[in-house]
Short mmCIF file of C-alpha atoms in Angstrom, two decimals:
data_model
loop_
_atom_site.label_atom_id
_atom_site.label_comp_id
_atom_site.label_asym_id
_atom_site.label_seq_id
_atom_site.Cartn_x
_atom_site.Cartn_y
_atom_site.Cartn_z
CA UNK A 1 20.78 -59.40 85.12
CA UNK A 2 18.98 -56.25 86.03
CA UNK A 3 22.47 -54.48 85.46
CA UNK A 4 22.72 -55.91 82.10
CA UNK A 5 19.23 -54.58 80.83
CA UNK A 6 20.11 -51.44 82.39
CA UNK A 7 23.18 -51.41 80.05
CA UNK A 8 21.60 -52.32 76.91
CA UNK A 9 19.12 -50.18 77.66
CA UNK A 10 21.44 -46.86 78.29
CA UNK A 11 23.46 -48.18 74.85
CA UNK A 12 20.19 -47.97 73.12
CA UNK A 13 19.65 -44.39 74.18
CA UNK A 14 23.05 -43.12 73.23
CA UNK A 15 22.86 -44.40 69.71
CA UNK A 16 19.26 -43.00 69.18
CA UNK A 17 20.83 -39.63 70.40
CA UNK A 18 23.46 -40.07 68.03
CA UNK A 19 21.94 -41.09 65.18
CA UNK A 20 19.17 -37.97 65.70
CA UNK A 21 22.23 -35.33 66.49
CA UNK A 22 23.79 -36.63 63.03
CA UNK A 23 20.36 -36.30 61.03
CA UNK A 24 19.79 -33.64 58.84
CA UNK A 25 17.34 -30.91 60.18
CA UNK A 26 13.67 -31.41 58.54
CA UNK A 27 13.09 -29.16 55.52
CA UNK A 28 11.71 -25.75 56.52
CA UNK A 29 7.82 -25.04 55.64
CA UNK A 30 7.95 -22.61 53.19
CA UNK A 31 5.17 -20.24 53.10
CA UNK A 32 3.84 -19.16 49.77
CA UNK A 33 4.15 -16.69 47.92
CA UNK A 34 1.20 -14.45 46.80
CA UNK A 35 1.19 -13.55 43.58
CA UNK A 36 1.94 -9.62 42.42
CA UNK A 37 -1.08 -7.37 41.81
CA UNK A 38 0.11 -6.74 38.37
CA UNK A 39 -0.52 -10.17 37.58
CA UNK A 40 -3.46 -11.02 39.59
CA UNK A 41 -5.18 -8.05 37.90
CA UNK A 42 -5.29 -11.11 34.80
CA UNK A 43 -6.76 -13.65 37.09
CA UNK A 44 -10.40 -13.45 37.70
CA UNK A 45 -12.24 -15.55 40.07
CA UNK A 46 -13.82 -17.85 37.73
CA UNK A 47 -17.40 -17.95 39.15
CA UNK A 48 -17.89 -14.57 39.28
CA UNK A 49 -16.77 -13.44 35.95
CA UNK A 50 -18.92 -16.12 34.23
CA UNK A 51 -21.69 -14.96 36.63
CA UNK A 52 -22.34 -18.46 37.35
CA UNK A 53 -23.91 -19.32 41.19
CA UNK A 54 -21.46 -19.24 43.88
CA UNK A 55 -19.28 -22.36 44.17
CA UNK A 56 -17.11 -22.29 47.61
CA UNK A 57 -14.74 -24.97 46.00
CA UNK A 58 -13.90 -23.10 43.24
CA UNK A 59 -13.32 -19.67 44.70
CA UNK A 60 -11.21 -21.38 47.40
CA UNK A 61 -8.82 -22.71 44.91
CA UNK A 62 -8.72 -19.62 42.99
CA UNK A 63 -8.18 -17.91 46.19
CA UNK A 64 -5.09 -20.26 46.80
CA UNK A 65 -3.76 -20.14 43.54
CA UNK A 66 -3.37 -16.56 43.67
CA UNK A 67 -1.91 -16.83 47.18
CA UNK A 68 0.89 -18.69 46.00
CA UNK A 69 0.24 -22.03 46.31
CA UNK A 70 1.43 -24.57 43.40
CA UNK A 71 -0.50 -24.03 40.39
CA UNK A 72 0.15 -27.92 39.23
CA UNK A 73 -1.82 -28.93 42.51
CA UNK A 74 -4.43 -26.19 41.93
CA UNK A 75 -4.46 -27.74 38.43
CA UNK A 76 -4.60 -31.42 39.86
CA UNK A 77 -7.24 -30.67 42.15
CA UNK A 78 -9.51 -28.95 40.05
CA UNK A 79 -8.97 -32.41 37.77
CA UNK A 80 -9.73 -34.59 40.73
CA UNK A 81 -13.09 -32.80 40.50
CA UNK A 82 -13.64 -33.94 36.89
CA UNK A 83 -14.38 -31.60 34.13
CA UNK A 84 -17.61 -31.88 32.33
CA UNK A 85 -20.45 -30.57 29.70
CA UNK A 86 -21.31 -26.72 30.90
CA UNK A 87 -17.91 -26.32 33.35
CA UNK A 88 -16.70 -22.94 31.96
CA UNK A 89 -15.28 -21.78 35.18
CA UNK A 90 -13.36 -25.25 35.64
CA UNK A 91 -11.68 -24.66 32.58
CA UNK A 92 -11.11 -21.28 33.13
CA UNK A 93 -9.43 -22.00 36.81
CA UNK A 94 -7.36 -24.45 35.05
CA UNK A 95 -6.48 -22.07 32.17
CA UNK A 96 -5.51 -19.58 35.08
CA UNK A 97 -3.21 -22.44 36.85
CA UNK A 98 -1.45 -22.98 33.65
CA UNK A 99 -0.51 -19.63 32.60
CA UNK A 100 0.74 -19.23 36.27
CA UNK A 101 2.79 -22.45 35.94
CA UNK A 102 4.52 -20.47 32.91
CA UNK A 103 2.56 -22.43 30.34
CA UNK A 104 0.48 -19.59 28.34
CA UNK A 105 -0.15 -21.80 24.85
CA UNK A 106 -1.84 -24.37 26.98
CA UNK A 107 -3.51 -21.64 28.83
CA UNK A 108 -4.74 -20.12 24.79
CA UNK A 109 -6.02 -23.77 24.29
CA UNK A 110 -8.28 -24.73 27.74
CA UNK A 111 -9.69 -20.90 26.54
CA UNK A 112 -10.30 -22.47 23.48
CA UNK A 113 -12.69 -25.22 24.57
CA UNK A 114 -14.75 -22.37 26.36
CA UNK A 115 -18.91 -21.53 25.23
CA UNK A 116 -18.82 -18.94 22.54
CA UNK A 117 -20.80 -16.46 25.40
CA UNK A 118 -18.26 -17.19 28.71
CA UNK A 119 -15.28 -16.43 25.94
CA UNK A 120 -16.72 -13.06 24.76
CA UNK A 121 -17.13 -11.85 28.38
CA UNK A 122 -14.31 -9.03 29.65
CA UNK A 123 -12.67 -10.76 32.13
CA UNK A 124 -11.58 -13.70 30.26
CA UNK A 125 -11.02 -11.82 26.91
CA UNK A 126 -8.59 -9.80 29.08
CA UNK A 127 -7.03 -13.28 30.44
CA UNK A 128 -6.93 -14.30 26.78
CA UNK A 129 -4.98 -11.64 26.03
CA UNK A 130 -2.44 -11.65 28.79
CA UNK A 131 -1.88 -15.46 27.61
CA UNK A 132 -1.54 -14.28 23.99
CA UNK A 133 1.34 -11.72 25.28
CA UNK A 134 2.85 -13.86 27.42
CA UNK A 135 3.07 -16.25 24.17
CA UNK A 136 4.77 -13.55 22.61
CA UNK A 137 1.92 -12.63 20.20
CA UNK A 138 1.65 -9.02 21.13
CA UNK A 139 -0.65 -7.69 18.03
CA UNK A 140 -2.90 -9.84 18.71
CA UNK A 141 -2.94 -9.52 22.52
CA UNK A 142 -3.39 -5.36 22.14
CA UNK A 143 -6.08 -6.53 19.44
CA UNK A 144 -8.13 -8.33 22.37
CA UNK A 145 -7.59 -5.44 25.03
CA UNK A 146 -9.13 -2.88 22.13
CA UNK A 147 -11.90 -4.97 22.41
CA UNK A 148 -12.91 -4.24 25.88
CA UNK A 149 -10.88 -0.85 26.87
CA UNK A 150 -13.53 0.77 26.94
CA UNK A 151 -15.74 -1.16 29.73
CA UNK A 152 -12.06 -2.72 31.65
CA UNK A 153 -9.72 -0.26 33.31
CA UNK A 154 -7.35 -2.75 33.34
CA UNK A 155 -7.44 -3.42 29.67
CA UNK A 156 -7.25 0.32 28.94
CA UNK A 157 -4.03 0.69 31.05
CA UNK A 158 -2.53 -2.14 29.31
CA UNK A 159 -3.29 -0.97 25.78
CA UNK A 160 -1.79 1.83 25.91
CA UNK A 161 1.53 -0.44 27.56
CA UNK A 162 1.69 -2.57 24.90
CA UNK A 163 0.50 -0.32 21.75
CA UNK A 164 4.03 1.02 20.57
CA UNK A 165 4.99 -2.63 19.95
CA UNK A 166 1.75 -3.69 18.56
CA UNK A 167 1.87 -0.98 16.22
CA UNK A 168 5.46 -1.40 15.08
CA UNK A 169 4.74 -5.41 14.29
CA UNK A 170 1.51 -4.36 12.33
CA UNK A 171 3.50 -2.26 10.19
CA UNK A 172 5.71 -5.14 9.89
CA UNK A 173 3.08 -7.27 9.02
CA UNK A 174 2.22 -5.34 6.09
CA UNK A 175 5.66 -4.50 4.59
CA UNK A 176 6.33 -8.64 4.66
CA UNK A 177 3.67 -9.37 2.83
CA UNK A 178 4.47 -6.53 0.46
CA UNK A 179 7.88 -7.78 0.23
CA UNK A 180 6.53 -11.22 -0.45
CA UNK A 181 3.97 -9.88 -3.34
CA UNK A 182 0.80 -10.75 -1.31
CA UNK A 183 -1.12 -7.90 -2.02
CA UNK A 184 -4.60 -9.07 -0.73
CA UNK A 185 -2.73 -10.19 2.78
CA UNK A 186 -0.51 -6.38 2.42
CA UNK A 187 -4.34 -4.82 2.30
CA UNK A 188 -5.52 -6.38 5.06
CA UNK A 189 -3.24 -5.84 7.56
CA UNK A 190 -3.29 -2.41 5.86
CA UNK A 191 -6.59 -1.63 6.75
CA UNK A 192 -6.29 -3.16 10.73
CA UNK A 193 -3.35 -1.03 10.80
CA UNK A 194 -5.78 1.87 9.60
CA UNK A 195 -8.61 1.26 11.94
CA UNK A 196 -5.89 1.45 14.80
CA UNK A 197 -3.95 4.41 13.77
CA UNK A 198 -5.60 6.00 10.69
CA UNK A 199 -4.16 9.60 11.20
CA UNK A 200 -0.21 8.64 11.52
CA UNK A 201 2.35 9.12 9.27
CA UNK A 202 3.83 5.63 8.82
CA UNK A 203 0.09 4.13 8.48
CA UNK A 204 -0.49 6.73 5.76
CA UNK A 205 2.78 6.35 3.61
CA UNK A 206 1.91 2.16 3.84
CA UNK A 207 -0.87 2.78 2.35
CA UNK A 208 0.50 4.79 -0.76
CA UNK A 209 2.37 1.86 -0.79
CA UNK A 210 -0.23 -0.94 -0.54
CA UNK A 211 -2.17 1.20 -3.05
CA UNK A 212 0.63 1.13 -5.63
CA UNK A 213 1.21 -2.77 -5.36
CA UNK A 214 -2.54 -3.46 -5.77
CA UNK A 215 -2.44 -1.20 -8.84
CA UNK A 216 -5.53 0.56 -8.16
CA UNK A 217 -4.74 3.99 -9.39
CA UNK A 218 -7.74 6.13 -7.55
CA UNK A 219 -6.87 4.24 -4.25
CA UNK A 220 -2.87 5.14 -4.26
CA UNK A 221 -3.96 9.03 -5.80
CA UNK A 222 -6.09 9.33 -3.00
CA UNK A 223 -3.84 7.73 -0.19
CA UNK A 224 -1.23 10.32 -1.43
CA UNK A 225 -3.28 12.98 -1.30
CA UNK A 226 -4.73 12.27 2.66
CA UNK A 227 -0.22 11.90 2.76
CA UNK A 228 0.20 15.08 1.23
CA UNK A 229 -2.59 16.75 3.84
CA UNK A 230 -0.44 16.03 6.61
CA UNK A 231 2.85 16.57 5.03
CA UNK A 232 4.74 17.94 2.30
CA UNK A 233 5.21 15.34 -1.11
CA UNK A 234 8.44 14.44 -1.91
CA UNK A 235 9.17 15.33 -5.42
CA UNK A 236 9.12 11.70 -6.76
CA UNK A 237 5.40 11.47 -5.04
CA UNK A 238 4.34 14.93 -6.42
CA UNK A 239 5.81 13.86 -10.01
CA UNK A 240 3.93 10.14 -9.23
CA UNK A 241 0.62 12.08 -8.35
CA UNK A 242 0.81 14.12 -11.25
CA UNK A 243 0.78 10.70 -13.34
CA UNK A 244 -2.14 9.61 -11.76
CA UNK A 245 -4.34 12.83 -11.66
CA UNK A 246 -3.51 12.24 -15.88
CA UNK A 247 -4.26 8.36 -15.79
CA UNK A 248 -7.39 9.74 -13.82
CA UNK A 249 -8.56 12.70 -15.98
CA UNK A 250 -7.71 15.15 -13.40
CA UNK A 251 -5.42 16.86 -16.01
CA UNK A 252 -5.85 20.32 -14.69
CA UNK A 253 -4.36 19.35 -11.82
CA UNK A 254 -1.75 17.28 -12.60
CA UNK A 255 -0.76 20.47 -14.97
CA UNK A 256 -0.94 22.94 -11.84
CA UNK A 257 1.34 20.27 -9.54
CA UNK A 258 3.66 19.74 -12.71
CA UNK A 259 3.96 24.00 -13.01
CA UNK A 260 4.89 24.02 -9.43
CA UNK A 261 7.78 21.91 -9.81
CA UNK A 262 9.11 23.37 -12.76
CA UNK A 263 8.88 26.53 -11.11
CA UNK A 264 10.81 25.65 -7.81
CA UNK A 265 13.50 24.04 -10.19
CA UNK A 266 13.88 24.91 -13.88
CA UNK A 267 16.93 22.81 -14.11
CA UNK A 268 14.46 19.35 -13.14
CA UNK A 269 14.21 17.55 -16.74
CA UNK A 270 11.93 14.97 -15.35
CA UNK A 271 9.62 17.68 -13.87
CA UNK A 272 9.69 19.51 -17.47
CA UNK A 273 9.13 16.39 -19.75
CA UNK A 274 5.95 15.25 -17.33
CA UNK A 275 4.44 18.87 -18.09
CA UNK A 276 4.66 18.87 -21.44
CA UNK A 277 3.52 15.69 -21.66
CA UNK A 278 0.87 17.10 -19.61
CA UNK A 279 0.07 19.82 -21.68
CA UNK A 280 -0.08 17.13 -24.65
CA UNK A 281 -2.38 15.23 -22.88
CA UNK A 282 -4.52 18.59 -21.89
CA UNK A 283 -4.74 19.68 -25.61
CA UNK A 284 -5.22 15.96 -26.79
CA UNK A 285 -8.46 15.47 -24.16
CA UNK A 286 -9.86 18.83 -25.17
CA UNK A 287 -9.62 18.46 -28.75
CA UNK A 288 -12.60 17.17 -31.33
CA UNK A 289 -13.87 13.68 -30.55
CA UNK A 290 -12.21 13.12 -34.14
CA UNK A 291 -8.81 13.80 -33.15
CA UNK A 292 -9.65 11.66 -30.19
CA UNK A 293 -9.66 8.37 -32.42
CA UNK A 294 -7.23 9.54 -34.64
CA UNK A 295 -4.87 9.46 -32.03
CA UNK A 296 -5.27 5.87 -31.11
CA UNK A 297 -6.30 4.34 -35.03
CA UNK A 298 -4.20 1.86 -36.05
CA UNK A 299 -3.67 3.17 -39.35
CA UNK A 300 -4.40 7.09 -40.34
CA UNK A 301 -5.57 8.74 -43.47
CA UNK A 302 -3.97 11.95 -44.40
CA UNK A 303 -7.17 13.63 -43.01
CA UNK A 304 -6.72 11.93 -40.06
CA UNK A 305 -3.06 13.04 -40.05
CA UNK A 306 -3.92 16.66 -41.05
CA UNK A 307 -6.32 16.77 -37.75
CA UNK A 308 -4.14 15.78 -35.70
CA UNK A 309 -0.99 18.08 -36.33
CA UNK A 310 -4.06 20.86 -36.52
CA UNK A 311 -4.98 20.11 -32.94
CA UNK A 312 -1.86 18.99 -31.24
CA UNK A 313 1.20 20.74 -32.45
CA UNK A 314 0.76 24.20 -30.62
CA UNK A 315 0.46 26.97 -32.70
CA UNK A 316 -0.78 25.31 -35.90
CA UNK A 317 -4.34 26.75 -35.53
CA UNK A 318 -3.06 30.11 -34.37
CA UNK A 319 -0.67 30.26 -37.41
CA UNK A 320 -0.91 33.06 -40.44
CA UNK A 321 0.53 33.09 -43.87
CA UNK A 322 1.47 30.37 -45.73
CA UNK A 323 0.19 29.68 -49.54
CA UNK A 324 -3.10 29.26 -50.40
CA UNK A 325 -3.60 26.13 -52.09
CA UNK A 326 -6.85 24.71 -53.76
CA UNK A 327 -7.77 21.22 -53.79
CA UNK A 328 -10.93 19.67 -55.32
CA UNK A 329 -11.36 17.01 -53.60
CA UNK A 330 -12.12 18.46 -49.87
CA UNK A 331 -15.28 20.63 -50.96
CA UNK A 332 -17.71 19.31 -47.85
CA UNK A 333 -14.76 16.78 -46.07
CA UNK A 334 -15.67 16.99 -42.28
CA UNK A 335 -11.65 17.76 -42.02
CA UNK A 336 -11.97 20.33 -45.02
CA UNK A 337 -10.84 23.52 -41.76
CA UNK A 338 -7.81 21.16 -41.32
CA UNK A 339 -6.39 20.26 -44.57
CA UNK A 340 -6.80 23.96 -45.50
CA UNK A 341 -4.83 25.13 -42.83
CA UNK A 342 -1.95 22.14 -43.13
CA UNK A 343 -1.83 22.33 -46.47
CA UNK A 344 -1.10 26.00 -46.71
CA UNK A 345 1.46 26.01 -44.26
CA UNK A 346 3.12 23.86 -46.40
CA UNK A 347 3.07 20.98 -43.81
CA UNK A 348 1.12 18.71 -45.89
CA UNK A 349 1.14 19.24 -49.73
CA UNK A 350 -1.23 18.36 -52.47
CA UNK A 351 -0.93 16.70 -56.44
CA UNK A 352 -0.62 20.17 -58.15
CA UNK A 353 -1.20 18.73 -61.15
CA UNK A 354 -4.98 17.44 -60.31
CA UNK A 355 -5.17 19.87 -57.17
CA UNK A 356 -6.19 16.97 -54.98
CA UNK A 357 -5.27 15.94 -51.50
CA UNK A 358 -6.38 12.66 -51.02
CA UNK A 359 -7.71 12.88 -47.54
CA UNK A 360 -8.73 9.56 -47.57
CA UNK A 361 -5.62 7.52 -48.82
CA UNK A 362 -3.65 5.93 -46.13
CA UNK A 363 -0.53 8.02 -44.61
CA UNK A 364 2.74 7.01 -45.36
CA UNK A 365 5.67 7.68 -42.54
CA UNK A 366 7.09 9.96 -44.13
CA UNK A 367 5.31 12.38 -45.27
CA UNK A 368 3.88 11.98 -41.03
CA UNK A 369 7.10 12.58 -39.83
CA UNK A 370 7.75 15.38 -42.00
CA UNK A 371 4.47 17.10 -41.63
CA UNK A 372 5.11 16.84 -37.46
CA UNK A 373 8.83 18.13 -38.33
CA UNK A 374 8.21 21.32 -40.45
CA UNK A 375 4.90 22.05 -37.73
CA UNK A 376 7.18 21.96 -34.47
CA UNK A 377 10.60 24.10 -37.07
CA UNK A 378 7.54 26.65 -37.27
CA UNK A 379 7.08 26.94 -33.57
CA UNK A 380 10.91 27.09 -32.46
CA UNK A 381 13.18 27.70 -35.74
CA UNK A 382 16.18 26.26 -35.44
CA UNK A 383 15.07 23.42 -32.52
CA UNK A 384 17.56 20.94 -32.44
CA UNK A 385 14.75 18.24 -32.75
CA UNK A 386 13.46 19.71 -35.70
CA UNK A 387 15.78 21.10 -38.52
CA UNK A 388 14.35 23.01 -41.27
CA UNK A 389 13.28 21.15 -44.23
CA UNK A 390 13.00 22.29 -47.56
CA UNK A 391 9.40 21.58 -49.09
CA UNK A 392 10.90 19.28 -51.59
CA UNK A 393 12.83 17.14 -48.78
CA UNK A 394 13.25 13.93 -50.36
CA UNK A 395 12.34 10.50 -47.71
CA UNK A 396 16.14 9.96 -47.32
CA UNK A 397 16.36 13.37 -45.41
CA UNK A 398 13.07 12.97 -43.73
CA UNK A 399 14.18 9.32 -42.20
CA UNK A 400 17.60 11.09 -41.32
CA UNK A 401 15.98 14.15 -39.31
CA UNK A 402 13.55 11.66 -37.46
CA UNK A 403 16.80 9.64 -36.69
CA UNK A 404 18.21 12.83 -34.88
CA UNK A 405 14.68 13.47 -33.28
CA UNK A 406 15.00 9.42 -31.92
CA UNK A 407 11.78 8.95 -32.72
CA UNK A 408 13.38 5.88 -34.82
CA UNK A 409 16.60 4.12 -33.39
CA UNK A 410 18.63 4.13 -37.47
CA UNK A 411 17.53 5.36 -40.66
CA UNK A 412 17.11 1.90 -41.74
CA UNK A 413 14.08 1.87 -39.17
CA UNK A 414 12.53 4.51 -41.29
CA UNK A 415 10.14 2.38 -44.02
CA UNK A 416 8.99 5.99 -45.32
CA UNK A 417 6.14 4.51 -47.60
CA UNK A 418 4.72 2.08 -44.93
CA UNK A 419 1.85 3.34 -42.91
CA UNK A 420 1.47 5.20 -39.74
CA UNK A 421 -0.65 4.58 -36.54
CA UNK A 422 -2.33 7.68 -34.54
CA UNK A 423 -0.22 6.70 -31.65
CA UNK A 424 2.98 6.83 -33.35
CA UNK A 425 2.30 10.06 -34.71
CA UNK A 426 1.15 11.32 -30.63
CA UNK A 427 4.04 9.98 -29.63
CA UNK A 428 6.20 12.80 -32.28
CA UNK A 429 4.38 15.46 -31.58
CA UNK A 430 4.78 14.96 -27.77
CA UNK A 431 8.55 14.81 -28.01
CA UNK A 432 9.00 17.27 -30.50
CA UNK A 433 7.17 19.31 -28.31
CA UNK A 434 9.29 18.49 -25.19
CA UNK A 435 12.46 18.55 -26.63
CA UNK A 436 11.78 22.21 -27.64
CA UNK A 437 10.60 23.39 -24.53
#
């Protein structure tokens, strides 16, 4: 009997031994892992960055987060503990635990919940950014460090890591909404971009560009010229500044830019037909304040016509000869200088059966587009813009050499009694004068 117990017994043993020699070996303790100094740098102990009274709890779970320990137990512990009104540094910790877990937007969104004061402090604006990188939000992220470079030595290494990217998808930011037609959103990222990087090239040319979408013509002239003090114009920007110094009133410039051009290349017809219609524009500015709104009435007289082929053809006033001609009617006409001078250069003509000019009766077309033809013949004889024409040209010639001029697309266009506007008649001289320069 005692054999038999002594049996069992050793059986017993053997499969116990068995069992344990087929058992798998017990998993190994793992010891953690302490987190890298370039990321702890992120991670401030809560307590003391909100310069709150020490709390041995919380430091010694911050402490083990950043020692490696898991971050969901950190997290779970720190909930254990409850979460209540005035427990910045809880949610902070747990903030820290989740961007360490690998989840940054929840991270963004405990930061959230913070008091306006613990959020503005450095050390958790510069967490706040690392979560908004790590999110992939890098403008914003290097828009957070710039906030606190100055006083964080941290932050001001990092800025300067992440500021070729930031800068690159600000400049984005602006061309998309330019490309999208949202101006007012193209201007503000414009002028973050500008507060960032004012003096570089690219921030510069975007804003010619966000200038010239908004369609404020002082902001893009003066955006090119701070682009032009850096760097040389392009000839399309040159020939677009000129525009605007004219737009502007700055037409002595815009005719010393426009002589420029012309002189590096006398063969550049664009550069040539801006300056002349600069030098239009120059005579038409500095004339009489009556020529002024003659040149934009909606219907002249022939005074009004005589004035302005006076004081906008060149050479008119300057002009000697002709045949004197008397007419009654213009003895103390505020035009009477004009007239004369028109009329005896056989530009304009008067009823010599009456000797009266009529300065007062509406212009018809033709005799406008003849007195602008035979005025810009005078100045270049034998321009192919402006053929001679005999003083008795009849209408039917008239309508045909303003054909060849294109200041009207067929003869048919002509109507040679109809009236004529002061803008019409600007817009002859100006070509006549361009095509003959």
């Amino acid at each position: 009997m005692i054999r038999g117990r002594f049996l069992r017994t050793l059986r017993s043993g053997v499969v116990l031994l068995l069992v344990a020699a087929c058992a798998p070996p017990p998993p190994p303790q793992l010891t953690p892992e302490p987190l890298a100094q370039s990321e702890r740098v992120f991670l401030p102990e809560p307590v003391a960055a909100l310069g709150l009274p020490a709390d041995a709890r919380l430091t010694d779970l911050h402490r083990r987060l950043v020692a490696g320990e898991s971050p969901q137990g950190i997290a779970r512990e720190v909930t254990a503990a409850g979460v209540g009104p005035g427990s910045d540094a809880e949610l902070l910790l747990l903030a820290e635990a989740e961007l360490v877990g690998g989840d940054s937007r929840s991270a963004l969104g405990r930061i959230a919940r913070l008091t306006p004061g613990a959020r503005g402090l450095a050390p958790v604006v510069l967490f706040e950014a690392r979560a908004l990188e790590l999110t992939g939000n890098v403008i914003e992220s290097y828009a957070q460090l710039r906030r606190i470079a100055a006083v964080d030595p941290v932050a001001a290494r990092h800025l300067g890591e992440l500021e070729p990217a930031a800068l690159v998808g600000q400049r984005r930011r602006v061309q998309e909404a330019l490309a999208r037609g949202h101006v007012d959103d193209a201007r503000r990222e414009q002028a973050t971009l500008e507060l960032w990087r004012p003096r570089e090239r690219e921030t510069r040319q975007l804003a010619v560009e966000v200038a010239a979408a908004s369609g404020d013509a002082q902001a893009e002239r003066t955006a090119l010229l701070d682009l032009g003090g850096s760097e040389p114009l392009t000839r399309l920007q040159e020939l677009r500044l000129a525009a605007l110094d004219l737009e502007l009133g700055e037409t002595g410039a815009a005719l010393e830019r426009l002589e420029r051009l012309v002189a590096a290349d006398p063969r550049d017809v664009e550069a040539r037909d801006a300056l002349s219609g600069a030098r239009f524009h120059w005579r038409l500015t500095h004339s009489p304040r009556e020529v002024r709104a003659a040149a934009v009435s909606p219907q002249l007289t022939r005074a009004d016509l005589a004035r302005l082929v006076y004081w906008l053809v060149p050479g008119v006033r300057a002009a000697r000869g002709g045949t004197a001609r008397i007419a009654s009617d213009l003895t103390g006409h505020p035009a009477r200088e004009e007239i004369i001078r028109v009329v005896n250069l056989g530009l304009l003509s008067i009823d010599e059966t009456v000797h009266t000019f009529q300065p007062d009766r509406p212009a018809r077309r033709a005799e406008a587009m003849g007195a602008v033809l035979r005025a810009i013949a005078g100045e270049a004889p034998g321009s192919s813009c402006a053929p001679a024409l005999p003083d008795a040209a009849s209408w039917e010639e008239v309508c045909v050499a303003a054909a060849t001029c294109g200041w009207i697309g067929e003869v048919a266009e002509c109507l040679p009694g109809g009236p004529v506007s002061g803008p019409e008649v600007s817009g002859w001289i100006r070509r006549a004068a361009r095509d003959d320069e």
